[in-house]
XYZ file of N, CA, C and O in Angstrom:
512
model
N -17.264 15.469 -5.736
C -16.891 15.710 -4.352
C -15.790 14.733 -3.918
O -14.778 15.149 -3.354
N -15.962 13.610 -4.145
C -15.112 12.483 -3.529
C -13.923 13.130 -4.537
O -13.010 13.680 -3.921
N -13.829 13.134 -5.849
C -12.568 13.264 -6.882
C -12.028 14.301 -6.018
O -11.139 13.885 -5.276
N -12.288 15.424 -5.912
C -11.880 16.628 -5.370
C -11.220 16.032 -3.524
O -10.355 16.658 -2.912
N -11.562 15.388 -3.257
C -11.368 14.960 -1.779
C -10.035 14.201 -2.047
O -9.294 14.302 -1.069
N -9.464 13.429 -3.125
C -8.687 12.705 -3.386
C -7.978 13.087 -3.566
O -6.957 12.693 -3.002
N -7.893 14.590 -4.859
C -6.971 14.970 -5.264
C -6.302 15.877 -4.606
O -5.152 16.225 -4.876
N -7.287 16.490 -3.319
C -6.656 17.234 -2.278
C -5.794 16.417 -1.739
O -4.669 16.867 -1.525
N -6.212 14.457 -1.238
C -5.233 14.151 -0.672
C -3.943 13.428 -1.165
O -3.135 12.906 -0.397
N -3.831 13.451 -2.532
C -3.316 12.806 -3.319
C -1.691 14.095 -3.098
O -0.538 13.935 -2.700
N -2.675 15.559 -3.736
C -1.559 16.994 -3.052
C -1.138 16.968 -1.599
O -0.076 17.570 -1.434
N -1.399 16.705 -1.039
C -1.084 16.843 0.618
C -0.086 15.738 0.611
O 1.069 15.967 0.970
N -0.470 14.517 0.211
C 0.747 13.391 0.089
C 2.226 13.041 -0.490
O 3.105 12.214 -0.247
N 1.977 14.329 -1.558
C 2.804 14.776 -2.196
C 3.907 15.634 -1.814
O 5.089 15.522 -2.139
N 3.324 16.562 -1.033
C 4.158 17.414 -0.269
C 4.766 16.918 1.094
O 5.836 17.354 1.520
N 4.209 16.224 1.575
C 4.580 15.232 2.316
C 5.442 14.210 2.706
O 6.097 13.944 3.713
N 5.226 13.657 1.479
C 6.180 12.221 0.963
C 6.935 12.545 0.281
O 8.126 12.279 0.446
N 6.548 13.117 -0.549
C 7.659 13.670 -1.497
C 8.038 12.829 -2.321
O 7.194 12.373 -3.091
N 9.505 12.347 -2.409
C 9.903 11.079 -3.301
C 9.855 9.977 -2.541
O 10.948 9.431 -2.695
N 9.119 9.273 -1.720
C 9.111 8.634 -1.219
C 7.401 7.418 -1.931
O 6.998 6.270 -1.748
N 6.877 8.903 -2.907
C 5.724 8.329 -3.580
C 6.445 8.241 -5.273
O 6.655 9.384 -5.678
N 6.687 7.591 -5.889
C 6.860 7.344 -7.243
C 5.951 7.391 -8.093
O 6.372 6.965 -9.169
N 4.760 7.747 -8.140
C 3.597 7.790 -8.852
C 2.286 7.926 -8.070
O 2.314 7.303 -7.009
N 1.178 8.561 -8.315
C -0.001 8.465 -7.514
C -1.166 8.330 -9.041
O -0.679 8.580 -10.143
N -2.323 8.018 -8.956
C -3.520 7.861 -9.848
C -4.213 7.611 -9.017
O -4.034 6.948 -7.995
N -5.619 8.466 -9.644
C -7.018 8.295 -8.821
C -8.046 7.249 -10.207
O -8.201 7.446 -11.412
N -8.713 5.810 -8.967
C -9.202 5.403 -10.530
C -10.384 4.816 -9.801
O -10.020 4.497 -8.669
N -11.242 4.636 -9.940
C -12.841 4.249 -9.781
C -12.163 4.103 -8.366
O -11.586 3.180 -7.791
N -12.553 5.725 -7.974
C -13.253 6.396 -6.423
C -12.317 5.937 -5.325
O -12.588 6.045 -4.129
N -10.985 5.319 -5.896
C -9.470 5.330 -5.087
C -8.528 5.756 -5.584
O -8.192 5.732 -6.768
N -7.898 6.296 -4.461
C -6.416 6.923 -5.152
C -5.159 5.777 -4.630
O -4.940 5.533 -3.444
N -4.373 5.122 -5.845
C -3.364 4.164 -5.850
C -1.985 4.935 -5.692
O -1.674 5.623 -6.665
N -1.342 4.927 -4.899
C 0.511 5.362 -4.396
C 1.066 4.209 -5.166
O 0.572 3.081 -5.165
N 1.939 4.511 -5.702
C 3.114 3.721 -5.830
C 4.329 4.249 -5.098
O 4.725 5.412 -5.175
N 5.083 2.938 -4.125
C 6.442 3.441 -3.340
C 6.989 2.229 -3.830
O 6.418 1.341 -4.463
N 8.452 2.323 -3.367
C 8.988 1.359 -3.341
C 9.178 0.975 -2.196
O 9.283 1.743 -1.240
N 9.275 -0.752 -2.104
C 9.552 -1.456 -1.421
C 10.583 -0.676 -0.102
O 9.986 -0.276 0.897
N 11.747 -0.545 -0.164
C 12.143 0.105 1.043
C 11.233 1.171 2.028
O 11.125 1.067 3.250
N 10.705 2.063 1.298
C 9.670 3.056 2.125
C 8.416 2.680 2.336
O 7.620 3.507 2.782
N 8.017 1.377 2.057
C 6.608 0.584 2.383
C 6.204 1.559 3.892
O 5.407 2.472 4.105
N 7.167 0.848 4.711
C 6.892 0.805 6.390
C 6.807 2.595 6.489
O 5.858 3.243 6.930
N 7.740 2.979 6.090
C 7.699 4.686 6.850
C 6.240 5.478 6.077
O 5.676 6.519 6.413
N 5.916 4.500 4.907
C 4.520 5.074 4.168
C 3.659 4.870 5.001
O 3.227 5.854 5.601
N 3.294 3.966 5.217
C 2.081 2.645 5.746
C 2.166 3.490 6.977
O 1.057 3.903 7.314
N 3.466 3.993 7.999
C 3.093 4.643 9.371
C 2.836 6.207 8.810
O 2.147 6.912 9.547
N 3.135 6.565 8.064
C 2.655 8.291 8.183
C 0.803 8.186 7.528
O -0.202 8.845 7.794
N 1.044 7.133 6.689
C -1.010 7.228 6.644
C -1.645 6.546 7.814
O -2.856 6.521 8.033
N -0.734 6.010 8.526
C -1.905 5.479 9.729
C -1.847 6.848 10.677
O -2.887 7.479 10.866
N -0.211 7.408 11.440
C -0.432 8.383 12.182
C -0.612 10.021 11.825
O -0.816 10.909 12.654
N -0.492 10.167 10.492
C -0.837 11.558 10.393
C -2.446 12.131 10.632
O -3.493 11.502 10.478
N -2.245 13.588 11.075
C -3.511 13.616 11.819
C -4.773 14.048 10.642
O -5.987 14.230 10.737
N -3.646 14.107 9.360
C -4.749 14.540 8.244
C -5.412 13.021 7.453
O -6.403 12.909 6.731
N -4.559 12.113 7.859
C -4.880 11.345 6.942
C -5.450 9.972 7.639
O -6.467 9.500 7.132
N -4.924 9.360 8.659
C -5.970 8.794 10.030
C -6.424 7.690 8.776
O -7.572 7.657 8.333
N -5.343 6.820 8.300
C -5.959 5.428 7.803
C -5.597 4.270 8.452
O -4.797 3.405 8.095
N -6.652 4.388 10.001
C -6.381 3.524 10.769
C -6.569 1.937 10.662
O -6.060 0.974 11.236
N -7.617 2.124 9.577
C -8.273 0.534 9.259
C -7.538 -0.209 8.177
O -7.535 0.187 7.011
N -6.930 -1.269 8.576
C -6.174 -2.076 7.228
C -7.354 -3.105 7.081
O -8.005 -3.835 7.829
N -7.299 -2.766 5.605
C -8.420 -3.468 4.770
C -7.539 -5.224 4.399
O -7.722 -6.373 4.802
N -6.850 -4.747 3.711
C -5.861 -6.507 3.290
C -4.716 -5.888 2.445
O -4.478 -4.750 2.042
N -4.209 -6.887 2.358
C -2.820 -7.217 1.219
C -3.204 -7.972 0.549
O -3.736 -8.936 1.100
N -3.142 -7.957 -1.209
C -3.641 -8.703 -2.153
C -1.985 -8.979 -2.748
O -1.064 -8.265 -2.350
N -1.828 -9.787 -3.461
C -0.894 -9.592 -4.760
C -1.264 -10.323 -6.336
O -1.670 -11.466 -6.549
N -0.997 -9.339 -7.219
C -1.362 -9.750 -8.363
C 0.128 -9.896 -9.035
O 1.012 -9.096 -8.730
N 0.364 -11.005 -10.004
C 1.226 -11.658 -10.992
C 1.211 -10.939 -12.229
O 0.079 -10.848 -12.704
N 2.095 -10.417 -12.877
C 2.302 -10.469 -14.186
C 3.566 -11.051 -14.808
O 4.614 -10.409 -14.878
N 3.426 -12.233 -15.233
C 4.771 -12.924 -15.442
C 5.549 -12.180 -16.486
O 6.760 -12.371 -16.601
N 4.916 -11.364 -17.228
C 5.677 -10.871 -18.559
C 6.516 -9.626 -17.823
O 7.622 -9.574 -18.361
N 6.411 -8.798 -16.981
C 7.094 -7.915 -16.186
C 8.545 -8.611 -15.484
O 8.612 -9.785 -15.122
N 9.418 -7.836 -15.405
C 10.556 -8.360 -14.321
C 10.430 -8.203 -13.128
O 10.928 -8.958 -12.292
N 9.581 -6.955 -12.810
C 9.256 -7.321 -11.450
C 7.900 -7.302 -11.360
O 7.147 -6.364 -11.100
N 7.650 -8.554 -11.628
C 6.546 -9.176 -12.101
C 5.130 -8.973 -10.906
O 3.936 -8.877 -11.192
N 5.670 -8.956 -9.755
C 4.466 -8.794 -8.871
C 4.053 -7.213 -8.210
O 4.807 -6.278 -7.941
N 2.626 -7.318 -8.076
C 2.140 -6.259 -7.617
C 1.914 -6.542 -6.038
O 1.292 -7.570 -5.773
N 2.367 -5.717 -4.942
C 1.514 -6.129 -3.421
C 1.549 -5.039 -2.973
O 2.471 -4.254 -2.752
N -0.677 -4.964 -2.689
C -1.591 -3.805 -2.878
C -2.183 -3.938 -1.336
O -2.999 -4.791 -0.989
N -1.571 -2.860 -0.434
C -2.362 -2.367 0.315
C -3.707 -1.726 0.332
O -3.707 -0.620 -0.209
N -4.609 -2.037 0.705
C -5.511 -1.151 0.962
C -6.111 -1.028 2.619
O -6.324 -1.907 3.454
N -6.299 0.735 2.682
C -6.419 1.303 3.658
C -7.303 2.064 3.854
O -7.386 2.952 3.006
N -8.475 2.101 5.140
C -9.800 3.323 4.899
C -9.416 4.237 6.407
O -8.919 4.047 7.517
N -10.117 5.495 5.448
C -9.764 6.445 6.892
C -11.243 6.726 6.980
O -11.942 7.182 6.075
N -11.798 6.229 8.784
C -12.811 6.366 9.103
C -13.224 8.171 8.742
O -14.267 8.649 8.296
N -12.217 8.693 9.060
C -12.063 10.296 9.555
C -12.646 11.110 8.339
O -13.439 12.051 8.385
N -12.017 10.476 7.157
C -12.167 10.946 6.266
C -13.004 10.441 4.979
O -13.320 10.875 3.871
N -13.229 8.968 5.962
C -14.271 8.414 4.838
C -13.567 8.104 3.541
O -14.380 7.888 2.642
N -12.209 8.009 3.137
C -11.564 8.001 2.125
C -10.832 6.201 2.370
O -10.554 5.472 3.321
N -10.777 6.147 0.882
C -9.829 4.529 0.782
C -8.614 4.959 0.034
O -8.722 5.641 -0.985
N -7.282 4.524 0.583
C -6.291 4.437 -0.173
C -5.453 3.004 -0.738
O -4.959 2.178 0.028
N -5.422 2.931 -1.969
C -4.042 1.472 -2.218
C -2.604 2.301 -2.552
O -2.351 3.234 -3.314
N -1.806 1.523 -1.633
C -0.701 1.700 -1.717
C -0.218 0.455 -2.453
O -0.690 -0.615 -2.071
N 0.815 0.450 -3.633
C 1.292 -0.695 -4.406
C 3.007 -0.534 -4.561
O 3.641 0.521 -4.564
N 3.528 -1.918 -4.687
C 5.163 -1.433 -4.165
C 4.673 -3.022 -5.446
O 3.660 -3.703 -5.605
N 6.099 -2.980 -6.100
C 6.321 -4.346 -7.137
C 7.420 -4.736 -6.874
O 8.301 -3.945 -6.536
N 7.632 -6.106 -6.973
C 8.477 -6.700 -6.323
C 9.110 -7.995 -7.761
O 8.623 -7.858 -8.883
N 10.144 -9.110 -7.516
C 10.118 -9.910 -8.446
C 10.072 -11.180 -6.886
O 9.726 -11.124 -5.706
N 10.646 -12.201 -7.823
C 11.042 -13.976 -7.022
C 11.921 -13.713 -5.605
O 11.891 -14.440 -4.612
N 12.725 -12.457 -5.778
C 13.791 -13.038 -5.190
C 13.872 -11.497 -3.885
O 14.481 -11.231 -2.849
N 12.917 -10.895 -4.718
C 13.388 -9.215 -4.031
C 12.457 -9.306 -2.606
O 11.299 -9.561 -2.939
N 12.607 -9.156 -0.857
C 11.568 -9.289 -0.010
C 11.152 -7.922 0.139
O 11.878 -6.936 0.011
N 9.628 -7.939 0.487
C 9.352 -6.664 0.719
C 9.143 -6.171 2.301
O 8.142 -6.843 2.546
N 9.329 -5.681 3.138
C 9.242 -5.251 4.636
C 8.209 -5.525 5.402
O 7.446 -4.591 5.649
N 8.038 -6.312 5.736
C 6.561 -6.413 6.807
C 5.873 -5.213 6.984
O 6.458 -4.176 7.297
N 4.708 -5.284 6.811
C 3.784 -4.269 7.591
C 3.489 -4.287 9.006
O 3.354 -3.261 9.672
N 3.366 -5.771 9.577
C 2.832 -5.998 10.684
C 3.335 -5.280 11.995
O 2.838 -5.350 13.119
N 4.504 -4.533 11.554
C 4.829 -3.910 13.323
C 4.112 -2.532 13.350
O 4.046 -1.690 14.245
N 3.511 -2.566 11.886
C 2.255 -0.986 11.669
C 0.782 -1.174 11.909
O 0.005 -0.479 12.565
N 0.598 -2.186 11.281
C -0.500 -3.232 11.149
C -0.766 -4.153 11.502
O -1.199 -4.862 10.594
N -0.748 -4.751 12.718
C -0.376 -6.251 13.369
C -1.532 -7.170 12.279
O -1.335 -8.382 12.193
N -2.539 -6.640 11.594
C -3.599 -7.687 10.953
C -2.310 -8.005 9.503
O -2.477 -8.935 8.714
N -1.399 -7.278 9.438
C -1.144 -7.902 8.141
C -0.419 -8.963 7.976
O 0.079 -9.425 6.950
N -0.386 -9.395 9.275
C 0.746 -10.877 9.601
C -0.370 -12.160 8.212
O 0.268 -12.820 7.393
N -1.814 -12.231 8.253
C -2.536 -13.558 7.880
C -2.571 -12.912 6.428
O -2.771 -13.655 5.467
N -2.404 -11.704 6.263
C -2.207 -11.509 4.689
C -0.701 -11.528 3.858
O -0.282 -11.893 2.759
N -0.380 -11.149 4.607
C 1.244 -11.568 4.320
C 1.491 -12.615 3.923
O 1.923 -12.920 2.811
N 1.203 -13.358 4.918
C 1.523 -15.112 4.969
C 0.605 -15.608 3.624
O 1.065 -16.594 3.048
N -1.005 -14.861 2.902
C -1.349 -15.787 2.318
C -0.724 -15.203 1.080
O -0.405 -16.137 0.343
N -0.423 -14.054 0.559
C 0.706 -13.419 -0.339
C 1.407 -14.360 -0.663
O 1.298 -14.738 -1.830
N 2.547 -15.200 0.407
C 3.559 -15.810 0.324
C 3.024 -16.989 -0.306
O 3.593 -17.567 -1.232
N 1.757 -17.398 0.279
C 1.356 -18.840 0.008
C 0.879 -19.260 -1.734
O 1.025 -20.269 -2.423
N 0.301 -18.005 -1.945
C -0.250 -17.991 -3.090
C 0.252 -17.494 -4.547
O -0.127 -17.888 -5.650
N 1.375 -16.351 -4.169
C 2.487 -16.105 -4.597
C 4.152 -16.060 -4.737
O 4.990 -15.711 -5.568
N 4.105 -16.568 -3.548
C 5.491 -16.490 -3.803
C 6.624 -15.372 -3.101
O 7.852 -15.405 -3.172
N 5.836 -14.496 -2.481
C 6.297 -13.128 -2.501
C 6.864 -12.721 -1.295
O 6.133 -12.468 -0.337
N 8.117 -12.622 -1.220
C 8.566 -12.694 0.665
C 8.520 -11.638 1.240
O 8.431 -10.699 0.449
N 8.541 -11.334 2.351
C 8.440 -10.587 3.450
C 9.555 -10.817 4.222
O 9.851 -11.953 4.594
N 10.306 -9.678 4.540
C 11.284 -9.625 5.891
C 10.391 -9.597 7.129
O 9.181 -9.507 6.922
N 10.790 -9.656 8.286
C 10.648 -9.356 9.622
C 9.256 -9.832 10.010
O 8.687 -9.351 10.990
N 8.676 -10.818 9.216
C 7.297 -11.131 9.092
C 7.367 -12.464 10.354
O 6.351 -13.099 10.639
C-alpha cells in the first residue's frame, strides 16, 4: 500500500517537475528526489504548496560527506505530508566551494539546520 502510494507520488512528481527532478528512488518506505542545487527552492515550494502533495512539515537538513566524490556532499531534506501521511527526501550534492540556496524563505525552521550543515560540514548556503 505505502509502495503503491509512493510510486503514485513519485509519477505525479514527475509530470510535474519534470526536469527539474534528476532522479527519483523509493527505498525503506521513502521516496528520495534528486534536484539540483539551483531548483532546491522552486522544489521545496511546489511540495509544500501543491494541493496534492501538502509537505507542510520540515523534518531537518542533514548532510553526509563522501570525500572520494567531487561533489562530495550530500544535503538531504526531509519532508512529511500530514495529508498524506507520506515522507519525502529531497537530495541536491554539492562540493567546498559550490553554495546551495536557502530553504528558509520556504521553511523558516531551516535557518538552525542550515547553520548546523555549515558548522559540521562545511557546506554554504546563499541568502541564509
Amino acid at each position: 500500500m505505502m509502495s503503491e502510494a509512493l510510486n503514485d507520488l513519485a509519477a505525479y512528481l514527475n509530470e510535474k517537475l519534470g526536469d527539474r527532478i534528476s532522479g527519483a528512488a523509493i527505498a525503506f518506505g521513502e521516496l528520495t528526489l534528486d534536484v539540483e542545487a539551483v531548483d532546491i527552492v522552486d522544489v521545496l515550494t511546489f511540495l509544500k504548496n501543491d494541493v496534492q502533495c501538502q509537505f507542510i512539515s520540515f523534518i531537518d537538513i542533514c548532510g553526509v560527506d563522501y570525500p572520494q566524490r567531487e561533489r562530495r556532499f550530500d544535503v538531504l531534506y526531509h519532508l512529511l505530508s500530514p495529508r498524506q501521511n507520506l515522507r519525502v527526501r529531497v537530495r541536491v550534492t554539492t562540493d567546498e566551494d559550490t553554495p546551495v540556496p536557502s530553504a528558509t524563505g520556504v521553511f523558516p525552521g531551516a535557518d538552525w539546520y542550515e547553520r548546523e550543515t555549515y558548522d559540521l560540514y562545511g557546506v554554504l548556503f546563499t541568502g541564509h
